[in-house]
Coordinates of C-alpha atoms in Angstrom, one line a residue:
X386 CA -1.2 59.9 -48.0
X387 CA -1.9 63.5 -46.3
X388 CA 0.3 66.2 -47.4
X389 CA 3.2 66.9 -45.0
X390 CA 2.4 70.6 -43.0
X391 CA 5.0 72.8 -41.5
X392 CA 5.0 73.3 -37.6
X393 CA 2.5 75.4 -36.4
X394 CA 3.5 78.3 -33.7
X395 CA 1.3 78.2 -30.6
X396 CA -2.0 80.4 -30.9
X397 CA -1.3 84.3 -30.7
X398 CA 2.5 84.1 -31.9
X399 CA 1.1 85.3 -35.4
X400 CA -0.3 88.3 -34.0
X401 CA 2.9 89.8 -32.5
X402 CA 4.1 92.8 -34.9
X403 CA 7.8 92.2 -34.7
X404 CA 9.8 95.0 -32.9
X405 CA 11.9 97.2 -35.5
X406 CA 14.4 99.3 -34.0
X407 CA 15.8 102.5 -35.3
X408 CA 17.5 102.5 -38.5
X409 CA 21.2 102.4 -38.6
X410 CA 22.7 103.1 -42.1
X411 CA 23.1 106.9 -41.9
X412 CA 26.0 109.5 -41.1
X413 CA 23.7 111.1 -38.0
X414 CA 21.9 108.2 -36.0
X415 CA 19.4 109.6 -33.6
X416 CA 16.8 107.1 -34.1
X417 CA 17.7 104.7 -30.8
X418 CA 18.5 107.2 -27.8
X419 CA 21.9 105.8 -27.9
X420 CA 24.3 108.2 -25.8
X421 CA 25.4 111.2 -27.4
X422 CA 29.4 110.8 -26.3
X423 CA 29.7 106.9 -26.5
X424 CA 30.7 104.7 -23.9
X425 CA 33.0 105.3 -21.3
X426 CA 36.8 104.9 -22.2
X427 CA 37.2 102.7 -19.0
X428 CA 34.4 100.8 -20.4
X429 CA 36.1 100.1 -24.0
X430 CA 39.4 99.4 -22.3
X431 CA 37.9 96.6 -20.4
X432 CA 36.2 94.9 -23.3
X433 CA 39.3 95.0 -25.2
X434 CA 41.4 93.5 -22.4
X435 CA 38.6 90.3 -22.7
X436 CA 39.6 89.7 -26.4
X437 CA 42.0 86.8 -25.3
X438 CA 39.6 85.1 -23.4
X439 CA 36.4 84.8 -25.3
X440 CA 36.7 81.1 -25.1
X441 CA 35.9 80.9 -21.5
X442 CA 32.5 80.9 -20.4
X443 CA 31.3 83.8 -18.5
X444 CA 30.5 83.9 -14.8
X445 CA 26.9 82.8 -14.9
X446 CA 25.7 84.8 -12.0
X447 CA 27.2 88.4 -13.0
X448 CA 28.9 88.4 -9.5
X449 CA 31.2 91.5 -10.0
X450 CA 28.9 93.4 -11.8
X451 CA 25.9 93.1 -9.4
X452 CA 28.4 94.3 -6.7
X453 CA 29.6 97.1 -8.6
X454 CA 25.6 98.0 -9.2
X455 CA 25.3 97.5 -5.7
X456 CA 28.0 99.7 -4.4
X457 CA 27.0 102.5 -7.2
X458 CA 23.3 102.6 -6.4
X459 CA 23.2 101.4 -2.7
X460 CA 21.5 98.6 -3.6
X461 CA 21.4 94.6 -1.9
X462 CA 23.7 92.7 -4.8
X463 CA 21.8 89.6 -3.5
X464 CA 18.5 91.1 -5.2
X465 CA 20.1 92.0 -8.3
X466 CA 19.6 90.0 -11.6
X467 CA 21.6 90.4 -14.7
X468 CA 20.5 90.0 -18.4
X469 CA 20.9 90.6 -22.0
X470 CA 19.6 93.9 -22.1
X471 CA 16.5 95.0 -20.0
X472 CA 14.5 93.7 -22.9
X473 CA 15.1 90.1 -21.9
X474 CA 14.4 90.6 -18.2
X475 CA 11.0 92.1 -19.0
X476 CA 10.5 89.0 -21.8
X477 CA 11.2 86.8 -18.5
X478 CA 8.9 88.7 -16.2
X479 CA 6.2 88.0 -18.4
X480 CA 7.1 84.3 -18.9
X481 CA 7.3 83.7 -14.8
X482 CA 4.4 85.3 -14.0
X483 CA 2.1 85.9 -16.9
X484 CA 0.4 83.4 -19.2
X485 CA -2.9 82.5 -21.3
X486 CA -5.9 84.1 -19.9
X487 CA -3.7 86.4 -17.9
X488 CA -3.5 90.4 -18.5
X489 CA -0.6 92.8 -18.8
X490 CA -1.4 96.1 -18.4
X491 CA 0.6 99.4 -19.6
X492 CA 0.2 102.8 -20.7
X493 CA -1.1 103.5 -24.0
X494 CA 2.3 105.0 -25.6
X495 CA 4.5 102.8 -23.9
X496 CA 7.5 100.7 -24.8
X497 CA 6.5 98.4 -27.4
X498 CA 8.3 95.5 -25.9
X499 CA 5.4 95.2 -23.1
X500 CA 2.8 94.0 -25.6
X501 CA 5.1 91.9 -27.6
X502 CA 6.3 90.3 -24.2
X503 CA 2.8 89.6 -23.0
X504 CA 1.7 88.2 -26.4
X505 CA 4.7 85.9 -26.6
X506 CA 3.7 84.2 -23.3
X507 CA -0.3 83.8 -24.4
X508 CA -1.4 86.8 -22.1
X509 CA -3.2 89.6 -23.1
X510 CA -1.7 93.1 -23.2
X511 CA -4.1 95.7 -22.2
X512 CA -3.2 99.3 -22.9
X513 CA -4.5 102.3 -20.6
X514 CA -5.2 105.6 -22.2
X515 CA -2.8 108.5 -21.3
X516 CA -3.3 112.3 -20.1
X517 CA -1.1 114.7 -22.1
X518 CA 1.3 112.1 -23.2
X519 CA 2.0 110.9 -19.4
X520 CA 1.0 107.7 -17.7
X521 CA -2.4 108.1 -16.1
X522 CA -2.4 106.2 -12.7
X523 CA -6.2 106.7 -12.5
X524 CA -6.5 105.0 -15.8
X525 CA -4.2 102.2 -15.4
X526 CA -6.0 101.5 -12.0
X527 CA -9.6 101.3 -13.3
X528 CA -8.1 98.8 -15.7
X529 CA -6.8 96.5 -13.6
X530 CA -9.0 92.9 -13.4
X531 CA -8.9 89.6 -11.6
X532 CA -6.6 88.5 -14.6
X533 CA -4.2 91.5 -14.4
X534 CA -0.7 90.0 -13.5
X535 CA 2.0 92.6 -14.3
X536 CA 1.8 96.3 -15.0
X537 CA 4.4 97.8 -16.9
X538 CA 5.3 101.7 -16.6
X539 CA 8.3 102.9 -18.2
X540 CA 9.6 105.9 -16.4
X541 CA 10.8 108.2 -17.7
X542 CA 8.4 107.0 -20.7
X543 CA 9.7 106.1 -24.1
X544 CA 8.6 107.8 -26.6
X545 CA 7.0 110.6 -24.7
X546 CA 9.6 111.6 -22.4
X547 CA 6.9 112.1 -19.7
X548 CA 7.4 110.7 -16.2
X549 CA 5.6 110.0 -13.0
X550 CA 6.6 111.9 -9.9
X551 CA 7.6 109.5 -6.8
X552 CA 4.4 110.3 -5.1
X553 CA 2.4 109.2 -8.1
X554 CA 4.1 106.0 -8.6
X555 CA 3.6 105.2 -5.0
X556 CA 0.1 106.0 -5.6
X557 CA -0.3 103.7 -8.3
X558 CA 1.4 101.0 -6.3
X559 CA -0.9 101.3 -3.4
X560 CA -4.2 100.9 -5.6
X561 CA -2.7 97.8 -7.0
X562 CA -3.7 94.4 -5.8
X563 CA -0.9 92.5 -3.8
X564 CA -0.8 89.5 -6.3
X565 CA -0.1 92.1 -9.1
X566 CA 3.6 92.7 -10.0
X567 CA 4.8 96.5 -10.9
X568 CA 7.4 96.6 -13.2
X569 CA 9.3 100.1 -13.5
X570 CA 11.1 100.4 -16.0
X571 CA 13.6 103.1 -15.7
X572 CA 16.1 102.9 -18.6
X573 CA 16.3 106.4 -18.5
X574 CA 16.7 107.3 -15.0
X575 CA 20.4 108.4 -15.1
X576 CA 19.3 111.4 -17.2
X577 CA 16.8 112.8 -14.8
X578 CA 17.8 115.6 -12.6
X579 CA 14.3 116.5 -11.0
X580 CA 14.2 115.9 -7.4
X581 CA 10.6 114.7 -7.4
X582 CA 11.7 111.8 -9.6
X583 CA 12.8 108.3 -8.3
X584 CA 13.8 105.2 -10.1
X585 CA 11.8 102.9 -8.0
X586 CA 14.5 101.3 -5.7
X587 CA 12.5 102.2 -2.6
X588 CA 9.7 101.0 -3.4
X589 CA 11.4 97.7 -4.3
X590 CA 12.7 97.9 -0.7
X591 CA 9.5 98.3 0.9
X592 CA 7.2 95.9 -1.1
X593 CA 7.6 92.3 -2.3
X594 CA 5.7 93.1 -5.7
X595 CA 7.7 95.7 -7.1
X596 CA 10.6 95.2 -9.7
X597 CA 12.8 97.9 -11.3
X598 CA 14.5 97.3 -14.3
X599 CA 17.4 99.4 -15.9
X600 CA 20.0 99.3 -18.7
X601 CA 23.5 99.9 -19.9
X602 CA 22.3 100.9 -23.4
X603 CA 21.3 104.6 -22.7
X604 CA 23.8 107.1 -20.7
X605 CA 26.3 104.4 -20.5
X606 CA 26.3 103.6 -24.0
X607 CA 26.7 100.2 -24.4
X608 CA 23.7 99.0 -26.7
X609 CA 25.9 96.7 -28.6
X610 CA 26.8 94.9 -25.4
X611 CA 23.2 94.1 -24.4
X612 CA 23.6 94.6 -20.9
X613 CA 20.5 95.5 -18.5
X614 CA 19.9 94.4 -15.1
X615 CA 16.8 94.4 -12.8
X616 CA 16.6 95.1 -8.7
X617 CA 13.8 92.8 -7.4
X618 CA 12.4 91.6 -3.9
X619 CA 14.2 88.3 -3.1
X620 CA 11.3 86.1 -4.3
X621 CA 11.2 87.6 -7.5
X622 CA 15.0 87.6 -8.2
X623 CA 14.9 83.9 -7.0
X624 CA 12.0 83.1 -9.8
X625 CA 14.1 84.9 -12.4
X626 CA 17.2 83.2 -11.8
X627 CA 15.6 79.9 -12.2
X628 CA 14.2 80.7 -15.7
X629 CA 17.2 83.2 -17.3
X630 CA 19.7 81.7 -19.4
X631 CA 22.7 80.2 -17.5
X632 CA 25.3 82.5 -19.2
X633 CA 22.8 85.0 -20.4
X634 CA 25.1 87.9 -20.0
X635 CA 29.0 87.7 -21.8
X636 CA 32.2 88.1 -20.1
X637 CA 32.8 91.2 -22.1
X638 CA 29.7 92.7 -21.2
X639 CA 30.3 92.2 -17.6
X640 CA 33.6 93.9 -17.8
X641 CA 32.4 96.8 -19.7
X642 CA 29.6 97.5 -17.4
X643 CA 31.8 97.3 -14.2
X644 CA 34.4 99.6 -15.9
X645 CA 31.4 102.2 -16.7
X646 CA 30.1 102.2 -13.3
X647 CA 33.4 103.1 -12.2
X648 CA 33.6 106.2 -14.1
X649 CA 31.3 108.6 -12.5
X650 CA 32.9 111.4 -14.1
X651 CA 32.2 110.2 -17.6
X652 CA 28.5 109.7 -17.0
X653 CA 28.3 113.4 -15.1
X654 CA 29.6 114.8 -18.2
X655 CA 27.4 112.7 -20.6
X656 CA 24.4 113.9 -18.4
X657 CA 25.5 117.7 -18.4
X658 CA 25.8 117.2 -22.2
X659 CA 22.2 115.9 -22.6
X660 CA 20.6 118.7 -20.2
X661 CA 22.6 121.4 -22.5
X662 CA 21.9 120.1 -26.0
X663 CA 18.4 119.0 -25.0
X664 CA 17.5 122.4 -23.5
X665 CA 19.3 124.0 -27.1
X666 CA 16.9 121.7 -29.5
X667 CA 14.1 122.4 -27.8
X668 CA 14.4 126.1 -28.0
X669 CA 15.5 126.0 -31.6
X670 CA 12.6 123.8 -33.0
X671 CA 10.1 125.6 -31.2
X672 CA 11.4 128.8 -32.8
X673 CA 10.6 127.0 -36.1
X674 CA 7.3 126.7 -34.9
X675 CA 7.4 122.6 -34.2
X676 CA 5.8 121.5 -31.1
X677 CA 8.0 119.7 -28.9
X678 CA 6.8 117.8 -26.0
X679 CA 8.4 118.3 -22.5
X680 CA 10.9 115.5 -21.8
X681 CA 13.2 114.6 -19.2
X682 CA 15.3 111.9 -21.1
X683 CA 17.9 111.9 -24.0
X684 CA 15.3 112.3 -26.5
X685 CA 12.4 114.7 -27.7
X686 CA 9.0 114.0 -29.2
X687 CA 8.4 116.4 -31.8
X688 CA 4.8 116.7 -33.5
X689 CA 4.5 118.4 -36.9
X690 CA 0.6 118.7 -36.3
X691 CA -0.8 121.8 -37.8
X692 CA 2.4 123.0 -39.8
X693 CA 1.1 124.8 -42.7
X694 CA 1.5 124.4 -46.3
X695 CA 1.6 120.5 -46.4
X696 CA 4.6 120.8 -43.7
X697 CA 2.2 118.5 -41.0
X698 CA 3.4 115.0 -42.6
X699 CA 6.1 113.8 -40.0
X700 CA 6.9 110.8 -42.1
X701 CA 7.8 113.2 -45.2
X702 CA 10.0 115.1 -42.6
X703 CA 11.7 112.0 -41.3
X704 CA 12.2 111.1 -45.2
X705 CA 13.8 114.6 -45.9
X706 CA 16.2 114.2 -42.8
X707 CA 17.1 110.6 -44.0
X708 CA 17.8 112.4 -47.1
X709 CA 20.7 114.4 -45.7
X710 CA 21.7 111.4 -43.8
X711 CA 20.0 112.2 -40.4
X712 CA 18.1 108.8 -38.7
X713 CA 15.4 109.8 -36.4
X714 CA 12.6 107.8 -35.4
X715 CA 9.0 107.4 -36.6
X716 CA 6.3 107.0 -34.2
X717 CA 3.4 105.1 -36.4
X718 CA 3.9 102.1 -34.4
X719 CA 3.4 104.0 -30.9
X720 CA 0.0 105.5 -32.1
X721 CA 1.8 109.0 -32.6
X722 CA 1.9 109.4 -36.7
X723 CA 1.9 113.0 -36.3
X724 CA 5.6 112.8 -34.5
X725 CA 9.1 112.1 -34.8
X726 CA 11.4 111.2 -31.9
X727 CA 14.4 112.5 -32.3
X728 CA 17.8 111.5 -29.7
X729 CA 19.7 114.1 -28.4
X730 CA 23.4 114.1 -29.9
X731 CA 26.3 115.8 -30.0
X732 CA 26.4 119.6 -30.6
X733 CA 27.3 118.9 -34.4
X734 CA 24.6 116.8 -34.8
X735 CA 21.8 118.6 -33.5
X736 CA 22.9 121.7 -35.3
X737 CA 22.5 119.8 -38.4
X738 CA 18.9 118.3 -37.2
X739 CA 18.0 122.1 -36.6
X740 CA 19.0 123.0 -40.1
X741 CA 17.4 120.2 -41.9
X742 CA 14.1 120.8 -40.2
X743 CA 14.5 124.3 -41.1
X744 CA 15.0 123.5 -44.5
X745 CA 12.1 120.9 -44.8
X746 CA 9.8 123.3 -43.2
X747 CA 10.8 126.0 -45.8
X748 CA 10.7 123.9 -48.7

């Protein structure tokens, strides 16, 4: 008799390096780009009110939430699809539009979930080089082949904090074949105050091959709720609704999301806080001699390259900060081993980070 064997996964699955999120066991958590001020009090109240109804299935169509999003951003509610974080929607787009023999294109230092989602459906991820840690439109277009099915662009980009202007994004789309889906991942859009930036909704309204994904995990600070959404052409929305789970967004997440959207004052306060303390931190970190790459999001990428006296080791800096209870994000998986990504937290937290970096560099 032959020996029993374990089930064998589909080819390519074991090639996936699991996504590892930022550490959570610290007193100052600046590794996951969470909202510095926490969630809106209105969102917390809405969440608490659902306690007596958790035995009920949620609205499978997230109807109230979709209409709240449509009102807040001036969109068509029928073309909004909600998900368990924008991660789920990224995965569903790959599942629906790519597979074995296809290619999924993204920028070299883009979000790690793009190649993971591609590999999970048997597609081949293709990374295009960046210029000055910024998505290079020409490099992306040069790598489009007949096998390309999806192009993912995070805008602003995580982890670099850089962005493409509205004009550059339009140029990228214009250079793509009509059968290639452009997915604009605008997770950090609410933090942006520049007038040359657009989250992508205008392109979605004009073309049948553009999708914009967004999240409630960042400025709305509902990361634990796992809530995201996509604005799509009607045909893509129809496909996503066919492949998503029937109850993929919890009732509590829907209620908290609606309440968060109805608290614009809190959103404005969160954005203003980020602008103030990001600028303050950049100034202080540069005064220490560190290289801080330009960012329009709620985090900055800090490089230790060239630091004298053996202080060019980003991992050593991360461990030093961790020893003080401060968690920041290592960047090896993104091909940036000399850098750390640091979320903009409260004023007290950012002061503690600067003090710790100063101690590390002088130690």
